[in-house]
Short mmCIF file of C-alpha atoms and ligand atoms in Angstrom, two decimals:
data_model
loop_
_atom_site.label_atom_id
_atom_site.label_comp_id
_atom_site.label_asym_id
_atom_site.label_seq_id
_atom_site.Cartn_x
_atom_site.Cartn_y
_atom_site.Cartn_z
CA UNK S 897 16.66 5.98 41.11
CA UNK S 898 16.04 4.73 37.75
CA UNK S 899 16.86 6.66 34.60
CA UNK S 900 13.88 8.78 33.30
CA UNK S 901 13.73 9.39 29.88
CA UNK S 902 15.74 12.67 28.90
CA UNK S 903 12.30 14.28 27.24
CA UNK S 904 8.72 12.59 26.97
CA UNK S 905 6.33 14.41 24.60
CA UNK S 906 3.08 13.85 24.19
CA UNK S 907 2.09 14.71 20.90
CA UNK S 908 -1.30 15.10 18.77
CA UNK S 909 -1.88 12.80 16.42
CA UNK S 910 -0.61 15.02 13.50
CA UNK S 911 2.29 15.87 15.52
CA UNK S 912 3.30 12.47 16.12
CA UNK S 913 3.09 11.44 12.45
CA UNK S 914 5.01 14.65 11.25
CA UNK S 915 7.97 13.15 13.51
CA UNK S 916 7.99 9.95 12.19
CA UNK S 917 7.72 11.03 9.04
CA UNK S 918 10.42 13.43 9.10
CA UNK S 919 12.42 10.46 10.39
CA UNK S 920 11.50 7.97 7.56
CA UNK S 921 12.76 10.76 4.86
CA UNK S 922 16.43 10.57 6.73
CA UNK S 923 16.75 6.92 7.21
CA UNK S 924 18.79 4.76 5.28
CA UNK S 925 17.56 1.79 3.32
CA UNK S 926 18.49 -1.72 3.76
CA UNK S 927 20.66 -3.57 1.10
CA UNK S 928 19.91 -4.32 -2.85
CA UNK S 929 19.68 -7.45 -4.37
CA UNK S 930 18.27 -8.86 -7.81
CA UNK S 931 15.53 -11.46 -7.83
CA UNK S 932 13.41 -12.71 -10.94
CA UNK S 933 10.07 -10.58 -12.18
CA UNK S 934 7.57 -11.97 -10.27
CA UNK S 935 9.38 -12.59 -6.95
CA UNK S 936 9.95 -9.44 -7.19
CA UNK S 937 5.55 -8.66 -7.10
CA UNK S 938 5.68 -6.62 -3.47
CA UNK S 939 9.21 -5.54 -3.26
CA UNK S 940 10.54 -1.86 -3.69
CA UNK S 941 12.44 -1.05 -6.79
CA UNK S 942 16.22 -0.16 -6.04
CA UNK S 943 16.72 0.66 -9.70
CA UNK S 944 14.91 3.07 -12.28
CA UNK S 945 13.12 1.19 -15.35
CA UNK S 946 13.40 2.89 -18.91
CA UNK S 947 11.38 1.79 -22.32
CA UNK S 948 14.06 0.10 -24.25
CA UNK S 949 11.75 1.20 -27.63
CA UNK S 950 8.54 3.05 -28.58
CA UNK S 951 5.72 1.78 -26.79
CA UNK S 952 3.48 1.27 -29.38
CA UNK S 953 6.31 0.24 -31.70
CA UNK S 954 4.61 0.46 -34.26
CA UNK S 955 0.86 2.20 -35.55
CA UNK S 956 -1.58 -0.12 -33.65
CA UNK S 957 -4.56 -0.97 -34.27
CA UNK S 958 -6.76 -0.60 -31.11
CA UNK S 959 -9.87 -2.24 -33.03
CA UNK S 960 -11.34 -5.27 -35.61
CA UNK S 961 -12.70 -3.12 -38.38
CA UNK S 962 -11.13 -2.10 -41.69
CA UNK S 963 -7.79 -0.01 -42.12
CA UNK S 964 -8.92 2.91 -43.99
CA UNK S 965 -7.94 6.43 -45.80
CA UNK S 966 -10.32 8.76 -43.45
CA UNK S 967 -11.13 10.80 -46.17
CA UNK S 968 -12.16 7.81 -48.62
CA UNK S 969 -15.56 8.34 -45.77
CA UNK S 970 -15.93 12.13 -46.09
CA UNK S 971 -20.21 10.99 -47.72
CA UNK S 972 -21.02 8.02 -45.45
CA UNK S 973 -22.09 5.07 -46.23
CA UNK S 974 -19.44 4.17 -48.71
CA UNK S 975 -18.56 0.92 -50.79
CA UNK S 976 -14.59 -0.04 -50.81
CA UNK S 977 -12.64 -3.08 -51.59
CA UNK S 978 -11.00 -5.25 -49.25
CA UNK S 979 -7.59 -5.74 -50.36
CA UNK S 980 -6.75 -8.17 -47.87
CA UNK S 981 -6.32 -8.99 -44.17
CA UNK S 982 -3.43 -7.75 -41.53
CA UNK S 983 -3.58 -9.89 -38.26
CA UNK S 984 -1.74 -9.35 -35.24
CA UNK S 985 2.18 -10.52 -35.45
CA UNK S 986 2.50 -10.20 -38.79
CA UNK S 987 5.83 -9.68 -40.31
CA UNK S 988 6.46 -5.93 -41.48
CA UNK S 989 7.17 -6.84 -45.37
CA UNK S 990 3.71 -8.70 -45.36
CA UNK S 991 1.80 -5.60 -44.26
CA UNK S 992 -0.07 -4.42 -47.31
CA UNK S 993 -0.22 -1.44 -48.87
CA UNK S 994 -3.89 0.81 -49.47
CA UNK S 995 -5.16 3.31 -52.07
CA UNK S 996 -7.82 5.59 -52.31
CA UNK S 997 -10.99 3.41 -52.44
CA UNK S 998 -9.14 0.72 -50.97
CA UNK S 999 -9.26 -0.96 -47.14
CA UNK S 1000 -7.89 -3.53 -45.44
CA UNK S 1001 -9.47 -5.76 -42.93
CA UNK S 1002 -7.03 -5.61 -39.37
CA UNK S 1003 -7.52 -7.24 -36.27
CA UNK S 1004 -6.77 -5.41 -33.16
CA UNK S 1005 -3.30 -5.55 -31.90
CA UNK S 1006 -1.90 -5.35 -35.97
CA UNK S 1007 0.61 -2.79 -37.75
CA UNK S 1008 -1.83 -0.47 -39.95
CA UNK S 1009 -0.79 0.09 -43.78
CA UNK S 1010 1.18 3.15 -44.35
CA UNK S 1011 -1.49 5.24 -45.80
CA UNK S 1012 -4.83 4.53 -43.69
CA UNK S 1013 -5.23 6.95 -41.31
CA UNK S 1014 -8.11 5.33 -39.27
CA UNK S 1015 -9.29 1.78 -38.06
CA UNK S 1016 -13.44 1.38 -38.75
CA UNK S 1017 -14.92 -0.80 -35.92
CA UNK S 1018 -16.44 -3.85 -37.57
CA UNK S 1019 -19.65 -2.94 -35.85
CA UNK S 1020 -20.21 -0.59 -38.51
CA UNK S 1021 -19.79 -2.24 -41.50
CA UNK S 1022 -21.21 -5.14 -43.88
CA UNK S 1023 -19.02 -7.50 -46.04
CA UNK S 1024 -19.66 -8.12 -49.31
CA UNK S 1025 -17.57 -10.49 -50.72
CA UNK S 1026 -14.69 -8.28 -51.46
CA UNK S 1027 -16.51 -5.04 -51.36
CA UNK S 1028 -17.34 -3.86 -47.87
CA UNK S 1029 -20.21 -1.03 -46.99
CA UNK S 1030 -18.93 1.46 -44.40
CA UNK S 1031 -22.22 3.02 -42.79
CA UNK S 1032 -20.22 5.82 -40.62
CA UNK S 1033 -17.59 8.05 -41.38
CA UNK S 1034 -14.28 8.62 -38.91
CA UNK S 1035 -11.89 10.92 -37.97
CA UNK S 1036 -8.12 10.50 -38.91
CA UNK S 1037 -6.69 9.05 -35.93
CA UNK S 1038 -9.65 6.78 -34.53
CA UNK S 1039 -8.91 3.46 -33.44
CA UNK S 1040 -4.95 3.69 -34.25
CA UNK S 1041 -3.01 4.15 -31.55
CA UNK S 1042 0.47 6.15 -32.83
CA UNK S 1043 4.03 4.91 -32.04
CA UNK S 1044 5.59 5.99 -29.37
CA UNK S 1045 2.12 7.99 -27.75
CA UNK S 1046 2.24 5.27 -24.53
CA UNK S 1047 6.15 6.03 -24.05
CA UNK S 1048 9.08 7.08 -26.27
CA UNK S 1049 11.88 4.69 -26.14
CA UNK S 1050 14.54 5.94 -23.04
CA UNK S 1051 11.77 7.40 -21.23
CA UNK S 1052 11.65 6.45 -17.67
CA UNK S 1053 8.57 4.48 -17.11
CA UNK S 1054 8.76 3.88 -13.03
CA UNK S 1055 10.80 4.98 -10.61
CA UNK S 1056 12.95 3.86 -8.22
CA UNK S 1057 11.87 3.72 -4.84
CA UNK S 1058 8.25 2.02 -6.53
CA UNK S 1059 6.58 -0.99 -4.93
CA UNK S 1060 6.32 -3.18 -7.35
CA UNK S 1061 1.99 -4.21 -7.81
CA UNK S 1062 0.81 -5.84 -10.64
CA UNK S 1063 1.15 -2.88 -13.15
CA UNK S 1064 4.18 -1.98 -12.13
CA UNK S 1065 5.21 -5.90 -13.05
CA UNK S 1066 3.69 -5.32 -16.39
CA UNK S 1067 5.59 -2.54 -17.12
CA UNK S 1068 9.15 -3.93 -16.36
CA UNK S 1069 7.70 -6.96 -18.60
CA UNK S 1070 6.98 -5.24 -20.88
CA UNK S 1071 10.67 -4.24 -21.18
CA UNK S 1072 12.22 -7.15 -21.21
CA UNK S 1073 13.10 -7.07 -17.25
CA UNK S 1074 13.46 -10.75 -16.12
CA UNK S 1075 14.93 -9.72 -13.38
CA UNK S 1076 15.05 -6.41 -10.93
CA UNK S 1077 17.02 -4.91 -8.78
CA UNK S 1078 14.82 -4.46 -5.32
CA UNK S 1079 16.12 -3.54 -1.67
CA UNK S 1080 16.05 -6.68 0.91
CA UNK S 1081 12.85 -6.75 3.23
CA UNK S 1082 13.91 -4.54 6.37
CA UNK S 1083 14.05 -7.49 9.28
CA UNK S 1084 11.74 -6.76 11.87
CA UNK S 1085 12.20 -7.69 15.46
CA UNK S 1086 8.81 -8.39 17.89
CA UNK S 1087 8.96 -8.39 21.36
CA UNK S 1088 5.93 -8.45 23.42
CA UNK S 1089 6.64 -8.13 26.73
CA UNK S 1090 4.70 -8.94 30.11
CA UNK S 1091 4.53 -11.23 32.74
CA UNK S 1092 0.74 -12.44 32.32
CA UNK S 1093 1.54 -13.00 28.59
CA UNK S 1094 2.38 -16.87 27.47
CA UNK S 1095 3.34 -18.06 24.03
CA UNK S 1096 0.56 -19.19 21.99
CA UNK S 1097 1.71 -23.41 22.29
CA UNK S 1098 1.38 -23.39 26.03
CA UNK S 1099 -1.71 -24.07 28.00
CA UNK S 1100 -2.53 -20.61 29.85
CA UNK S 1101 -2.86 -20.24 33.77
CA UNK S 1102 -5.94 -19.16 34.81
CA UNK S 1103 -4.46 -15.27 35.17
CA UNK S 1104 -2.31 -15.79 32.02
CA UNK S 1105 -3.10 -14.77 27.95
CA UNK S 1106 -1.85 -15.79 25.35
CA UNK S 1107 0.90 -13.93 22.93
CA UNK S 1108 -1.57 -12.69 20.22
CA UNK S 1109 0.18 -8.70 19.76
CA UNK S 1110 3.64 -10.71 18.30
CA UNK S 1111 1.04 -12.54 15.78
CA UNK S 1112 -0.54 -9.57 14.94
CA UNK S 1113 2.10 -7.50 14.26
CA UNK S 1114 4.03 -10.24 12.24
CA UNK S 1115 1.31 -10.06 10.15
CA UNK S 1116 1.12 -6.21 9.87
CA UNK S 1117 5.38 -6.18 8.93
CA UNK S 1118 4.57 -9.23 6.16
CA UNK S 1119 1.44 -6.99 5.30
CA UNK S 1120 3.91 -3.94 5.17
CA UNK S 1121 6.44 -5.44 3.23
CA UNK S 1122 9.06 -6.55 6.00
CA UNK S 1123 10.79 -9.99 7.34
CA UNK S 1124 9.06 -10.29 11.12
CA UNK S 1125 11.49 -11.97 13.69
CA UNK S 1126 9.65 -13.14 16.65
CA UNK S 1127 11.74 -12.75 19.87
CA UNK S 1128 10.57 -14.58 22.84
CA UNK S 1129 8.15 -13.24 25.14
CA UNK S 1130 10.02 -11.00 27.89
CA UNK S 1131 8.94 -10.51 31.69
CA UNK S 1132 8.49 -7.24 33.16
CA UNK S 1133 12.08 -7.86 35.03
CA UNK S 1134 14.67 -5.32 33.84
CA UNK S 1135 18.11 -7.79 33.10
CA UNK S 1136 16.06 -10.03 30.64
CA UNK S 1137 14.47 -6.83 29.16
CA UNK S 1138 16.96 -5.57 28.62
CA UNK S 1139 18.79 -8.86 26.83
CA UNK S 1140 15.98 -8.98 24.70
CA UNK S 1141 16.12 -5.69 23.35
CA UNK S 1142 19.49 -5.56 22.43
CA UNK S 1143 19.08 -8.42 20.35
CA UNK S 1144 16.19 -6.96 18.93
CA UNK S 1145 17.93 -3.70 18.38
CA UNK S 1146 20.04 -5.89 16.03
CA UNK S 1147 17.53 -6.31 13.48
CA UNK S 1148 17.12 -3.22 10.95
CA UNK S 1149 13.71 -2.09 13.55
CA UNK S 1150 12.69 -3.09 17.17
CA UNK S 1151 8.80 -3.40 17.85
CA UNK S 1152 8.40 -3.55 21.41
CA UNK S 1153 4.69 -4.29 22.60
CA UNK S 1154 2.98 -3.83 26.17
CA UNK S 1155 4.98 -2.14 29.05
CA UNK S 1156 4.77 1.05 27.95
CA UNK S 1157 1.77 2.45 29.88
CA UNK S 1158 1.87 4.52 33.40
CA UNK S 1159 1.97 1.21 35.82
CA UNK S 1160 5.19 -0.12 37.73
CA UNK S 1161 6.07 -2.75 35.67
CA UNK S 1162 5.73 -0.63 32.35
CA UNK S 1163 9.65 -1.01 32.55
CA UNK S 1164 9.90 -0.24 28.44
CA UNK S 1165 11.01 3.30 28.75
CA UNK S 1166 13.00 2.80 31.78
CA UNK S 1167 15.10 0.13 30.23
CA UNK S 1168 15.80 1.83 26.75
CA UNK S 1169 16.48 5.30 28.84
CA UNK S 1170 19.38 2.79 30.21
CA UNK S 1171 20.53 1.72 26.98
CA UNK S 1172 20.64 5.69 25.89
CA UNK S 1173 17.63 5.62 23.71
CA UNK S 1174 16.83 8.87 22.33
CA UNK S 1175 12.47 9.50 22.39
CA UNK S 1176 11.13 11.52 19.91
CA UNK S 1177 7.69 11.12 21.44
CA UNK S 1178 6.49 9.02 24.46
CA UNK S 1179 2.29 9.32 23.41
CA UNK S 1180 -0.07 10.69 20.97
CA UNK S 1181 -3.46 12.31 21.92
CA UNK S 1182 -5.34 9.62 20.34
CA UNK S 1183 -7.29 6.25 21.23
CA UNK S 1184 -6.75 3.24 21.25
CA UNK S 1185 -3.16 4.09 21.65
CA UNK S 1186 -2.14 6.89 23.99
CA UNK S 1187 1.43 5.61 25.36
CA UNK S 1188 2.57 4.82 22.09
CA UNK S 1189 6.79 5.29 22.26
CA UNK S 1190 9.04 6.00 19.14
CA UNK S 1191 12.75 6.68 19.56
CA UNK S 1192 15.70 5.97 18.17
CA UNK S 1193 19.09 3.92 19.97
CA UNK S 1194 22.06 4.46 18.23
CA UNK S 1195 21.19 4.73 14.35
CA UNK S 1196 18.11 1.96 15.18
CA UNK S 1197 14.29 3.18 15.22
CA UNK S 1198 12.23 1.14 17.73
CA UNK S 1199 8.21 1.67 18.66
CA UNK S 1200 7.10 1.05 22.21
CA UNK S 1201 3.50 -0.09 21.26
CA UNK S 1202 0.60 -0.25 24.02
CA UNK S 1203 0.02 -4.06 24.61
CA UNK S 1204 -3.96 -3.79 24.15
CA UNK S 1205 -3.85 -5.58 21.13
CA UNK S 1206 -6.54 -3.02 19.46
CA UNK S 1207 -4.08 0.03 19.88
CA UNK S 1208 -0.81 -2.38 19.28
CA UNK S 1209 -2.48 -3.32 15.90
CA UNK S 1210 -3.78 0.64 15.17
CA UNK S 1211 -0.89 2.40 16.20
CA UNK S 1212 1.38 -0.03 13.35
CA UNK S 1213 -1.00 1.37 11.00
CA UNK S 1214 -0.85 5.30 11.94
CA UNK S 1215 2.94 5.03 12.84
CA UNK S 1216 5.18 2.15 11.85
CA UNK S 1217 4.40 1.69 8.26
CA UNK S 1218 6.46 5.39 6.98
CA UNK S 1219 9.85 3.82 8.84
CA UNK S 1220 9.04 0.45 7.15
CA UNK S 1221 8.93 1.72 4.13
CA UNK S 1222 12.02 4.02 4.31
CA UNK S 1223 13.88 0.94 5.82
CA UNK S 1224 12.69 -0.98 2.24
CA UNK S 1225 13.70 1.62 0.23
CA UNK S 1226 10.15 3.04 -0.81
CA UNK S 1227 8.79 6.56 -1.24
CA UNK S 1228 6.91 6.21 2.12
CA UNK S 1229 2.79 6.53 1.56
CA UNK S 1230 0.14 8.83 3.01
CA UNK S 1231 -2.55 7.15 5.15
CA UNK S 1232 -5.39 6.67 2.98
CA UNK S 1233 -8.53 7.90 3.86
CA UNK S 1234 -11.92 7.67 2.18
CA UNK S 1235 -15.38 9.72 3.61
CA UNK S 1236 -18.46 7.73 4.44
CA UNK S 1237 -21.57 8.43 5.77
CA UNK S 1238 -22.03 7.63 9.81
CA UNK S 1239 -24.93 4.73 9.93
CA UNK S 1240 -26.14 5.64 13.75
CA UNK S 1241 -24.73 8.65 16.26
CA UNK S 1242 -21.47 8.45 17.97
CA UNK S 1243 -20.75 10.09 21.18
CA UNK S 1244 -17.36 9.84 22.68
CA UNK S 1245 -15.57 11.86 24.94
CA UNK S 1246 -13.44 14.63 23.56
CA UNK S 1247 -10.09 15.51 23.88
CA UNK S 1248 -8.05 12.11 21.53
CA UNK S 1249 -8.68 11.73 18.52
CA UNK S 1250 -10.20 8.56 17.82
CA UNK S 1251 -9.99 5.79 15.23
CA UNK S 1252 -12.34 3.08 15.86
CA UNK S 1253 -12.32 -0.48 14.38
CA UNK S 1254 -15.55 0.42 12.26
CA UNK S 1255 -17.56 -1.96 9.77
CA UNK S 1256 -17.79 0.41 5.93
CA UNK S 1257 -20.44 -1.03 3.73
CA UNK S 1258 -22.00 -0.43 0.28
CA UNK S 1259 -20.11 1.42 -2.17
CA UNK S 1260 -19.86 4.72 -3.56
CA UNK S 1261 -22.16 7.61 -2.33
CA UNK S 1262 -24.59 4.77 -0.56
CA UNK S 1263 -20.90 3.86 1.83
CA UNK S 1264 -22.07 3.76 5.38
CA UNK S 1265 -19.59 2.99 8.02
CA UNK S 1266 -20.37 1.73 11.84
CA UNK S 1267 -18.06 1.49 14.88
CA UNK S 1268 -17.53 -2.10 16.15
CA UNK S 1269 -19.54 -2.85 19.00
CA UNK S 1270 -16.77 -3.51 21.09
CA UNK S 1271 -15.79 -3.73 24.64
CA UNK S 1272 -12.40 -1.30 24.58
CA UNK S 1273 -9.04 -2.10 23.21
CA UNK S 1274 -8.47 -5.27 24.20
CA UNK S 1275 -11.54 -7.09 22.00
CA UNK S 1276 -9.99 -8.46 19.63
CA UNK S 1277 -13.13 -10.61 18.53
CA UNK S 1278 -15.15 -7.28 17.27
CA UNK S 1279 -11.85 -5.95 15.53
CA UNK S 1280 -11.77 -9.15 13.53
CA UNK S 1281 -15.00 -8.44 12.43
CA UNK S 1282 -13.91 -4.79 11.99
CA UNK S 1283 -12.64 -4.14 7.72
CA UNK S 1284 -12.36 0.05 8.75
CA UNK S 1285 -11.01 2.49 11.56
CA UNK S 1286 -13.55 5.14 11.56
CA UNK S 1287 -11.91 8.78 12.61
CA UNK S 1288 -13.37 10.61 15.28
CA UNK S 1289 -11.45 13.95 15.58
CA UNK S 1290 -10.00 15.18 19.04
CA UNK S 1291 -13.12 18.10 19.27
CA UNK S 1292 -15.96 15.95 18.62
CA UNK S 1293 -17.96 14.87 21.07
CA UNK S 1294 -20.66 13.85 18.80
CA UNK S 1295 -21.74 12.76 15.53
CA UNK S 1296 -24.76 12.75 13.86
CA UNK S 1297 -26.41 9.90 12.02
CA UNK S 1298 -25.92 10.42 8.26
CA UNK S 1299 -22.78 12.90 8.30
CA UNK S 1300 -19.89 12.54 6.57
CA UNK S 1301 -16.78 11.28 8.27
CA UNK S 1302 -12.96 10.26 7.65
CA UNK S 1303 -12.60 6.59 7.20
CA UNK S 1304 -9.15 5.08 7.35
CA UNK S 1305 -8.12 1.85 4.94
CA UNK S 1306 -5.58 -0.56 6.08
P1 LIG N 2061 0.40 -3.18 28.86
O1 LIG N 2061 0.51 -2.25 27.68
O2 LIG N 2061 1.61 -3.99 29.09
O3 LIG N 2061 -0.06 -2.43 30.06
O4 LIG N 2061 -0.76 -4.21 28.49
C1 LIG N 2061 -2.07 -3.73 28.27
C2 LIG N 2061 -3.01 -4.90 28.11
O5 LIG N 2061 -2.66 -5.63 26.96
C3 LIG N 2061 -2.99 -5.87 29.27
O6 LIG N 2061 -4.31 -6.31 29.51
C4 LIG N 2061 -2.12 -6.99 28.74
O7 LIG N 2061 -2.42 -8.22 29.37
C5 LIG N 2061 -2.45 -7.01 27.28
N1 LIG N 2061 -1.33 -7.51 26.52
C6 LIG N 2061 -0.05 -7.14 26.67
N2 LIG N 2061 0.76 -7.80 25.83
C7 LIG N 2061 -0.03 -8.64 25.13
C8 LIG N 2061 0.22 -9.60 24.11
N3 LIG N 2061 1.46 -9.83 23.66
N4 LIG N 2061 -0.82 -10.29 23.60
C9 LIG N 2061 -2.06 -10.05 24.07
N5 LIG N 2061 -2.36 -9.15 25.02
C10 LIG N 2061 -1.36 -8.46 25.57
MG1 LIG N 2062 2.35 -5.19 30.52
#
């Protein structure tokens, strides 16, 4: 009698991605190590990042105009002289110094003159020779920005725990960061398993596929941040299973894909029950997706994904990415959502909730989003032409044209 697993819940959706959640916040993240700035574009930052000075150092000009004393402006238009010219990068001792009835032209991006108060876009004034016309007045203030309003030096400016996009690059250049301290990318093993499946340089038999869920996912873990490690394809035969997933388990997670389903040689569950795995949940009320499997051997997470490849690739997105991102180190990210408005009437069964590959077009309030014509979840073909998963909750068995509904962004 083969080992059954020691519980098996079947969660909702919400459920299912409170657990793994819950997990992610006690999970331990992989190693450090320091790379240059822009190898670091993607990574998670393992260290915080301060302003080493005032951000504006000094008061900036955030026009071209004239430097001027606000009050100099108080009866618009007004005539002034032009004392001289203050570009960006020039040295402090060069800056010159303004009087009443005096202005100097700046350029944005320079150190204004002690006394102006305000920067006069050159939009609104004519040059004279050395007299210039100002045809507005301004506020103290305008156009300068002050030192230190961005950041005060010592002030954290990102955190760690941050993946590092573009702006967060900027900031740590801004700083003086040429290099960072980030956490490794958590290695991810792949196994698909199944007996029909073939790797994708082999010819197929006529009752054979090909391997696409290890490609897919690959992707999804480079997407996600991670360092995929493609294990070879395993049969639904319990000794090389087995083999195969303790290797896997030696990687910092353990995808499994396919073999998790009701039939008798879904041998996934059976074969980590074995090893001692403990499940936290063995499905999820939703579809594509239903068997999906997340437990935990030893200190190791591993997901038992459904082999269709539309619910392997759907259930990454709804489960795997909070565990990835613990494992790198980051603050792990809620599923982003947007609303759009349903192009034609869905009517589905109820009972799962549903997240369909779905086609969003337009923008703004005209967004419209349509489910992918699409055979079930093993057409692949329509999800490629799929950019959405529209969200089709558990107690809806249909949806009217034109109402708004949840779209999820991945
Ligand atoms: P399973 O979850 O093992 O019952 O597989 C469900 C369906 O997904 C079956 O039609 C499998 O042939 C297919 N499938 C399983 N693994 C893969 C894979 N690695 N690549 C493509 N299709 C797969
Ligand atoms: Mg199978």
């Amino acid at each position: 009698m083969p080992a059954q697993p020691v519980s098996s819940p079947v969660l909702s959706f919400e459920e299912a991605r409170h657990v793994v959640e819950t997990q992610a916040a006690t999970s331990t993240p992989v190693g450090k190590e320091s790379l240059q700035l822009l190898d670091s574009f993607g990574r998670v930052l393992a260290e915080p990042i301060f302003a080493d000075r005032n951000f504006p150092p000094f008061r900036r000009a955030a026009r071209d105009g004239y430097a001027v004393i606000a009050q100099d402006l108080a009866n618009p238009p007004a005539t002034l002289q032009v004392i001289g010219e203050i570009r960006a990068g020039v040295k402090a001792e060069s800056i010159p110094s303004i009087a009443s009835g005096q202005v100097a032209a700046i350029m944005t991006g320079a150190p204004t003159p002690d006394r102006a108060d305000a920067v006069v876009m050159v939009e609104y004034t004519s040059l004279q020779d050395r007299q210039v016309v100002i045809h507005q007045g301004v506020a103290a203030g305008d156009n300068i920005v002050p030192i230190g309003s961005e950041a005060k030096r010592g002030e954290q400016l990102l955190s760690a725990g941050v993946r590092l996009d573009q702006a967060a690059i900027a900031v740590a250049a801004s700083v003086g960061k040429t290099h960072v301290q980030v956490h490794e990318k958590p290695k991810v093993a792949v196994l698909s398993t199944g007996d029909e499946v073939v790797d994708i340089n082999m010819q197929p038999g006529a009752t054979q596929i090909r391997n696409s869920n290890s490609y897919s996912l690959a992707a999804q873990t480079q997407a996600a941040g991670g360092e995929p490690l493609i294990l070879p394809i395993a049969p639904d035969e319990p000794e090389r299973l087995r083999e195969l997933i303790s290797e896997g388990l030696e990687a910092d997670l353990l995808l499994l894909a396919g073999g998790v389903s009701m039939g008798k040689y879904d041998l996934v569950e059976q074969v980590l029950t074995e090893m001692g795995a403990e499940f936290f949940f063995t499905g999820a009320r939703i579809q594509p997706g239903k068997p999906i499997v997340f437990g935990r051997v030893d200190d190791k997470y591993f997901f038992g994904l459904p082999g269709n490849p539309v619910s392997t690739m759907v259930t990454f997105e709804l489960f795997v990415r909070p565990i990835l991102d613990a494992l790198a180190g980051a603050t792990p990210q809620p599923l982003r959502f947007l609303h759009a408005r349903l192009k034609s009437e869905i009517k589905t069964k109820t009972g799962l909730k549903r997240f369909l590959p779905a086609y969003l077009s337009g923008e703004f309030e005209q967004a419209q989003v349509e489910p992918a014509r699409w055979h079930g979840s093993g057409d692949i073909a329509s999800t490629a032409r799929a950019n959405c998963y529209l969200v089709v909750p558990a107690d809806r068995g249909a949806i009217a044209a034109g109402e708004w509904v949840p779209v999820l962004m991945c």
